[in-house]
Coordinates of C-alpha atoms in Angstrom, one line a residue:
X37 CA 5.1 56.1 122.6
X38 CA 2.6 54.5 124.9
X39 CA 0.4 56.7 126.6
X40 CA -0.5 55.1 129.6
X41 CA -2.6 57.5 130.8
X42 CA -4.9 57.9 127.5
X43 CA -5.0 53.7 127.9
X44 CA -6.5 54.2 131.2
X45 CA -9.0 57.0 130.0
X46 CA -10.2 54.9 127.6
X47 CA -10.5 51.5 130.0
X48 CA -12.7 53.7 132.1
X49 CA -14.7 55.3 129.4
X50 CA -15.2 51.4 128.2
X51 CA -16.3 50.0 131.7
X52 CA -18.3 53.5 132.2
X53 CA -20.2 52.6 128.6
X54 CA -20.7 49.0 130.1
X55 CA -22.8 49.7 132.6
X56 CA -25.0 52.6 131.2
X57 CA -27.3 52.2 128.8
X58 CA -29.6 55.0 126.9
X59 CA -33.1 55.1 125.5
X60 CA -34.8 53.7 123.1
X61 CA -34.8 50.4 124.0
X62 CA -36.6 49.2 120.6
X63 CA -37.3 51.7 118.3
X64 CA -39.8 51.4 116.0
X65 CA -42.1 49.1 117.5
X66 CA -42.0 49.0 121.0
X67 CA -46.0 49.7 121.8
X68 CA -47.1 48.6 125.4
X69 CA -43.8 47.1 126.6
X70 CA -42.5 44.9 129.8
X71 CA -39.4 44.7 130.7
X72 CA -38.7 41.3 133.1
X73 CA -35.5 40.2 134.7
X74 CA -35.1 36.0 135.4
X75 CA -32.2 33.8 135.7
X76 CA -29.8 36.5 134.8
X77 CA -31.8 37.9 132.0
X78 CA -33.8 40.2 130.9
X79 CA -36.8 39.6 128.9
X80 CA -38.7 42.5 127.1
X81 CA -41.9 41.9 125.2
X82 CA -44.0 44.7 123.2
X83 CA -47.0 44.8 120.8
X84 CA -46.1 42.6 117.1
X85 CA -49.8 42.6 116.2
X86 CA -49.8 38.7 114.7
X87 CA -47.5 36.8 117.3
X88 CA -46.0 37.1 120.5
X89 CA -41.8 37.7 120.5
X90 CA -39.5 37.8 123.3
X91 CA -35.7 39.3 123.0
X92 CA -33.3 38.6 126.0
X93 CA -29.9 40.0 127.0
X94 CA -27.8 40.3 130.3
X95 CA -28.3 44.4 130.0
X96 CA -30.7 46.5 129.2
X97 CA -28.3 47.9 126.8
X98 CA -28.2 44.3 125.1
X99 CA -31.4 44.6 124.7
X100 CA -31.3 46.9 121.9
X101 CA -29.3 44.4 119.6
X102 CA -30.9 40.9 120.7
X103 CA -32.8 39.2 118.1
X104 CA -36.9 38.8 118.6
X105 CA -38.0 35.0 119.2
X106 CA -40.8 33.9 118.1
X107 CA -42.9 32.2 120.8
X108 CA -46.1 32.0 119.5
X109 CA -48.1 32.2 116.5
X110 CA -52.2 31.2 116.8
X111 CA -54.3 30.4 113.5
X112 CA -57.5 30.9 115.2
X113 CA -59.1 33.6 113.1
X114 CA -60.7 34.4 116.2
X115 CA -57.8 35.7 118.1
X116 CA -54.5 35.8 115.4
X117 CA -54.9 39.7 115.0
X118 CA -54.5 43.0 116.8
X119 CA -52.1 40.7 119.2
X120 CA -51.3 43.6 122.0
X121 CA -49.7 44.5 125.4
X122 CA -48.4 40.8 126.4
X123 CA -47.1 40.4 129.8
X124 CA -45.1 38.2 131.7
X125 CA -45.9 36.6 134.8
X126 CA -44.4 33.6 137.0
X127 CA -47.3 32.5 138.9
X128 CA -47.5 28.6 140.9
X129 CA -44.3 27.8 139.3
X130 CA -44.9 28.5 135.6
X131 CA -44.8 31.9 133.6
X132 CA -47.7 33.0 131.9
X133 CA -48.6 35.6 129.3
X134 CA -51.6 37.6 129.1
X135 CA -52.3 39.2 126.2
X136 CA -54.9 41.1 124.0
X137 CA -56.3 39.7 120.6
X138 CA -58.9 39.4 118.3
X139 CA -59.9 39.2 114.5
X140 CA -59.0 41.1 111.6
X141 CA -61.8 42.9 110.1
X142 CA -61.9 45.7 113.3
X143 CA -61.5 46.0 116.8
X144 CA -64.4 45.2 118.5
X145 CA -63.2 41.4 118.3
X146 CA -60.6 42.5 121.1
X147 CA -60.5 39.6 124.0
X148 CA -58.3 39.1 127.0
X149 CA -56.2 35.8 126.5
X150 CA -53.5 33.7 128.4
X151 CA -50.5 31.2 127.1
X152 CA -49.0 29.2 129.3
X153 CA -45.2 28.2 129.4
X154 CA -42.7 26.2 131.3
X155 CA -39.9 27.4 133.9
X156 CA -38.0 29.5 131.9
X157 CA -39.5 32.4 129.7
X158 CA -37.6 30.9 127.0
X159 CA -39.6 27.2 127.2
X160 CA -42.2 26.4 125.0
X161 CA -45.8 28.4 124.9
X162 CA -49.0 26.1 124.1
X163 CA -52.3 28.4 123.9
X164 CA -54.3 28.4 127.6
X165 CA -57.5 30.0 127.4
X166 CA -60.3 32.8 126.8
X167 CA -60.4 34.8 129.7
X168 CA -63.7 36.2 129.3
X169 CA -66.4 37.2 127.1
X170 CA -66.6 40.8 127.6
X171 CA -64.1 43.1 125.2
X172 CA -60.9 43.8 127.2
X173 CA -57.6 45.0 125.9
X174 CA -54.2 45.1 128.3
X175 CA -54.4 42.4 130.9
X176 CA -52.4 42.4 134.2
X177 CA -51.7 40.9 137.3
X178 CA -52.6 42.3 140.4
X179 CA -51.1 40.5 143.7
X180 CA -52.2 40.9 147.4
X181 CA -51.3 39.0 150.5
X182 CA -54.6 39.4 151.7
X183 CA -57.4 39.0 149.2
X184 CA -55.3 36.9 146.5
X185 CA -54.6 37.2 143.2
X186 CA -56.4 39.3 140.7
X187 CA -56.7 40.1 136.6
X188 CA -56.9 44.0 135.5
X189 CA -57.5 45.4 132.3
X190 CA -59.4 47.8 130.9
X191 CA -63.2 47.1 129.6
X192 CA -66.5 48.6 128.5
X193 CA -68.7 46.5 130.2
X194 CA -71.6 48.2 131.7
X195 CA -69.7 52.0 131.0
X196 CA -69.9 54.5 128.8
X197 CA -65.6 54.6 128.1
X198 CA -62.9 52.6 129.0
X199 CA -62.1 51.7 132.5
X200 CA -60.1 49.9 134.7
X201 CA -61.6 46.7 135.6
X202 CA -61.0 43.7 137.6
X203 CA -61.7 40.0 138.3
X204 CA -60.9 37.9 140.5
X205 CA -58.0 35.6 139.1
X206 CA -59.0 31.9 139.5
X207 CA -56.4 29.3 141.5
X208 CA -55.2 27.7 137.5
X209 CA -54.2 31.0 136.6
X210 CA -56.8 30.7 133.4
X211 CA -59.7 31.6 134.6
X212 CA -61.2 34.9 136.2
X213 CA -64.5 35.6 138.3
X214 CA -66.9 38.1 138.1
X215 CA -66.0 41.6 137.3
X216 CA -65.9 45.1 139.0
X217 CA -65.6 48.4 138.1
X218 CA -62.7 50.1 140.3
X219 CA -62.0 53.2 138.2
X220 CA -63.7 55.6 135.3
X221 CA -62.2 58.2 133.3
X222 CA -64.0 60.9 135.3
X223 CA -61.4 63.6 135.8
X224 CA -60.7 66.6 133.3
X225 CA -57.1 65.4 133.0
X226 CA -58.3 62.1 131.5
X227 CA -60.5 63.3 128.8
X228 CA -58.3 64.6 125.8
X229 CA -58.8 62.7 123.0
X230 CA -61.4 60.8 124.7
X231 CA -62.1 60.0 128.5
X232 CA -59.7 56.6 128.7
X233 CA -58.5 54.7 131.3
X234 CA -56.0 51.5 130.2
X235 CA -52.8 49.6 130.1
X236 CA -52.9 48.7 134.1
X237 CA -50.0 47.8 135.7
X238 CA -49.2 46.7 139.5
X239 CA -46.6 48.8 141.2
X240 CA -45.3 47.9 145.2
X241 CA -43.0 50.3 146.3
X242 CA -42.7 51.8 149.5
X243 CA -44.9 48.9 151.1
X244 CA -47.9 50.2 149.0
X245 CA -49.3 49.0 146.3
X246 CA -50.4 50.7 143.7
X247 CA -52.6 50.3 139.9
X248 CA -50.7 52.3 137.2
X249 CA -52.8 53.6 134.1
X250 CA -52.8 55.2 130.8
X251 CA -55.2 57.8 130.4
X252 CA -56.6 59.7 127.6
X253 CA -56.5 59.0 123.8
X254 CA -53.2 57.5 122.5
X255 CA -53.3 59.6 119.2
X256 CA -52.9 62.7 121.6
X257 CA -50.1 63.6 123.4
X258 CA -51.4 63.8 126.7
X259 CA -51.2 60.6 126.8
X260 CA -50.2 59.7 130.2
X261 CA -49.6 57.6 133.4
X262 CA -51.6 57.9 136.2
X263 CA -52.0 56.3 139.7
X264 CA -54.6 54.7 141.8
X265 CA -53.2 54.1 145.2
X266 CA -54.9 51.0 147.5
X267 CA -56.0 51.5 150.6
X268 CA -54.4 48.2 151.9
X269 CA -57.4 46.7 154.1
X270 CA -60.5 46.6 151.3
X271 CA -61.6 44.4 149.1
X272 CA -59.5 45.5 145.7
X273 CA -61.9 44.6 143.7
X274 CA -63.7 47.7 145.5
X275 CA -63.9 51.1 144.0
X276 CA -63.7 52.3 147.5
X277 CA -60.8 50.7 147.8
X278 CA -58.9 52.7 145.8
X279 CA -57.5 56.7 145.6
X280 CA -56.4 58.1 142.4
X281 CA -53.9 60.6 141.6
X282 CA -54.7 64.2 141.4
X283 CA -53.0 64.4 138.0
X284 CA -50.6 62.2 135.3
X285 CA -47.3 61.2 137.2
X286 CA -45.6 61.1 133.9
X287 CA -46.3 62.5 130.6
X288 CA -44.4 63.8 127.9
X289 CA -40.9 65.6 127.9
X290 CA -37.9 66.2 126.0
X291 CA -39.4 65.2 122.3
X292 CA -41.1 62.3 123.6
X293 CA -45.2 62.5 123.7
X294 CA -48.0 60.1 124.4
X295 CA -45.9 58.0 127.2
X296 CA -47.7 55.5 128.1
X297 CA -49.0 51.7 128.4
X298 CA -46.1 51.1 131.2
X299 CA -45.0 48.2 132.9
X300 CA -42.3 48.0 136.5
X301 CA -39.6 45.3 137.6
X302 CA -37.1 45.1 140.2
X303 CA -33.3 45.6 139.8
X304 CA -31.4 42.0 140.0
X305 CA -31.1 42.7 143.5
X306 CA -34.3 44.2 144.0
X307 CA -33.0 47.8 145.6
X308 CA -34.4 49.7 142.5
X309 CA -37.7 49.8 140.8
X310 CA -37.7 50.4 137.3
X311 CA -40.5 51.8 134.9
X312 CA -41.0 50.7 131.5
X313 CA -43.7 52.4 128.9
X314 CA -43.8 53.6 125.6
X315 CA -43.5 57.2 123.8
X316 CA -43.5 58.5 120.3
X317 CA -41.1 61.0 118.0
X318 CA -45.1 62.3 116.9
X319 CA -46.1 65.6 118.5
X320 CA -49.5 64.6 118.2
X321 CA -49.0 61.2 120.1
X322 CA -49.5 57.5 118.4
X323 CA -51.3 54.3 118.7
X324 CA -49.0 52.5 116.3
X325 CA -45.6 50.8 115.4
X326 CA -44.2 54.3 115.7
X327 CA -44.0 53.6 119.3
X328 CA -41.1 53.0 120.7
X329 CA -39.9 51.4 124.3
X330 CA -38.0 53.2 127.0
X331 CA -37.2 52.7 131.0
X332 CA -35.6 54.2 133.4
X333 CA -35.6 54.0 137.3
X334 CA -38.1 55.6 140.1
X335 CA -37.4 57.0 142.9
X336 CA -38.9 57.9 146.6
X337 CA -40.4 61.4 147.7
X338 CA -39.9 62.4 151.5
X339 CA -43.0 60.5 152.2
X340 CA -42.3 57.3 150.1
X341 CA -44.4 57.2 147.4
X342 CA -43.1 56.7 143.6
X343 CA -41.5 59.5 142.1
X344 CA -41.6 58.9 138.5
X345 CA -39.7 62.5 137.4
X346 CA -39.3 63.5 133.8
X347 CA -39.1 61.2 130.4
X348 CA -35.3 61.9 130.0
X349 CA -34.6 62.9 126.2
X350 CA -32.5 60.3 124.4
X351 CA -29.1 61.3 125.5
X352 CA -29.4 60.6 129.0
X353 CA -27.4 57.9 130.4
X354 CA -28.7 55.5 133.1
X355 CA -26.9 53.4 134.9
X356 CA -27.3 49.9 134.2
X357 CA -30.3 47.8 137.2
X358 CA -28.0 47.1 140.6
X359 CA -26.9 44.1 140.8

């Protein structure tokens, strides 16, 4: 006999499943990840250390089963290894990646570096340029009504430990001016490991705007994201210009450690802001393909500001992005 009822139990349970989705998002290898949602997809991105992949799917939940595309491969010994944290932008009508590479014999090869596509994420990629000659890793896009466009990402120049830097980005999106120091690893909280500050990442919300970073060593797990709040009327490329958090705004919980290297977009209809970063299984934290990618959604304290609340262990389920 036909249970109608258990029929309708399950319907619900299916459309319920729909429009959840659960962490990890890739798992292994989702280092430094973006998430991006364009033309009814969304694109997610992470670290593949020799080329640059994108995956796309109409869910975050799709985005677990959608096969990588390779969208670029360079042969320049120069800059063919280490590839890391590529990132998405649309900027004057065309989407961009900035990413981090260099050679293979050791790291100190590391150099900030831009492709250049067509409307569509999923276009072709031809190679745009050297962004500097300083060693950078983690490259980002900063945007500001007032003062224009800017590249962050962290760098050594001129400092004892890594830092969050900036330059001014030029009006063909490949090419950056000279560079500023806006914050140092100077606080207690940001020296396990190592004093580091890196992995910068833009964040409006609230009509603020904010710089996200990862401080301390990735092979520890405190590991973390951090804030640096601008004032709104200075110069951002400014130290002065910006506040920083008194402590990480999201670090590791529920068997997740080192979370990190984090990236933000907008719900399809742009209601809810969503963080992306990476954790690892590793109790001591990780810098490698042990990483893997996870997201879930911010809120607002009383006063406004981001509140990023607690990694949520794997069982959690979030609502699929509002649509």
């Amino acid at each position: 006999m036909i249970s109608w009822g258990n029929i309708f139990t399950l319907a619900l349970g299916l459309i319920g499943s729909a429009s959840a989705y659960t962490n990890p998002i890739r798992n292994p290898g989702g280092g430094d990840p973006q998430i991006t949602y364009t033309g009814g997809y969304y694109y997610l991105i992470s670290t593949e250390w020799t080329n640059l992949q994108l995956s796309r799917a109409t869910t975050i939940e799709g985005l677990k089963t959608a096969t990588p595309k390779v969208i670029y491969t360079d042969s320049d010994p120069s800059r063919s290894s280490n590839v890391w944290a590529p990132e998405l932008h649309y900027l004057g009508g065309k989407w961009y990646i900035y990413y981090t590479a260099g050679k293979s014999e050791d790291l100190t090869g590391q150099r900030s570096h831009v492709i250049k596509g067509g409307a569509s994420p999923w276009d072709s990629w031809s190679y745009g340029a050297k962004l500097s000659d300083d060693w950078g890793i983690d490259g980002t896009i900063l945007r500001t009504n007032q003062f224009g466009n800017y590249f962050v990402y962290s760098c050594m120049t001129g400092v004892q430990y890594q830092s969050t830097c900036i330059r001014k980005l030029g009006s063909d999106f490949l090419s950056v001016g000279a560079l500023s120091i806006i914050s140092q690893p100077d606080q207690s909280w940001e020296k396990s490991g190592t004093p580091v500050q890196e992995g910068p990442n833009a964040l409006y919300f609230g009509g603020k705007t904010y710089i996200s970073y990862s401080a301390n060593y990735c092979w520890t797990p405190d590991y973390c994201v951090a804030l640096l709040e601008w004032d709104g009327k200075t110069d951002p490329a400014k130290a002065s210009a910006w506040k920083k958090s008194n402590g990480c705004v999201l670090k590791s919980a529920n068997g997740s450690y080192g979370t990190g290297h984090n990236s933000f977009f907008q719900s399809p209809d742009g209601k809810q802001t969503f963080i992306t970063f990476h954790a690892t299984s590793n109790k001591n934290g990780a810098c490698d393909d042990t990483r893997y990618a996870m997201t879930q959604p911010l809120t607002a304290n009383a006063d406004g500001t981001p509140n990023f609340g607690a990694v949520q262990p794997f069982s959690h389920q979030f609502a699929e992005p509002s649509r």
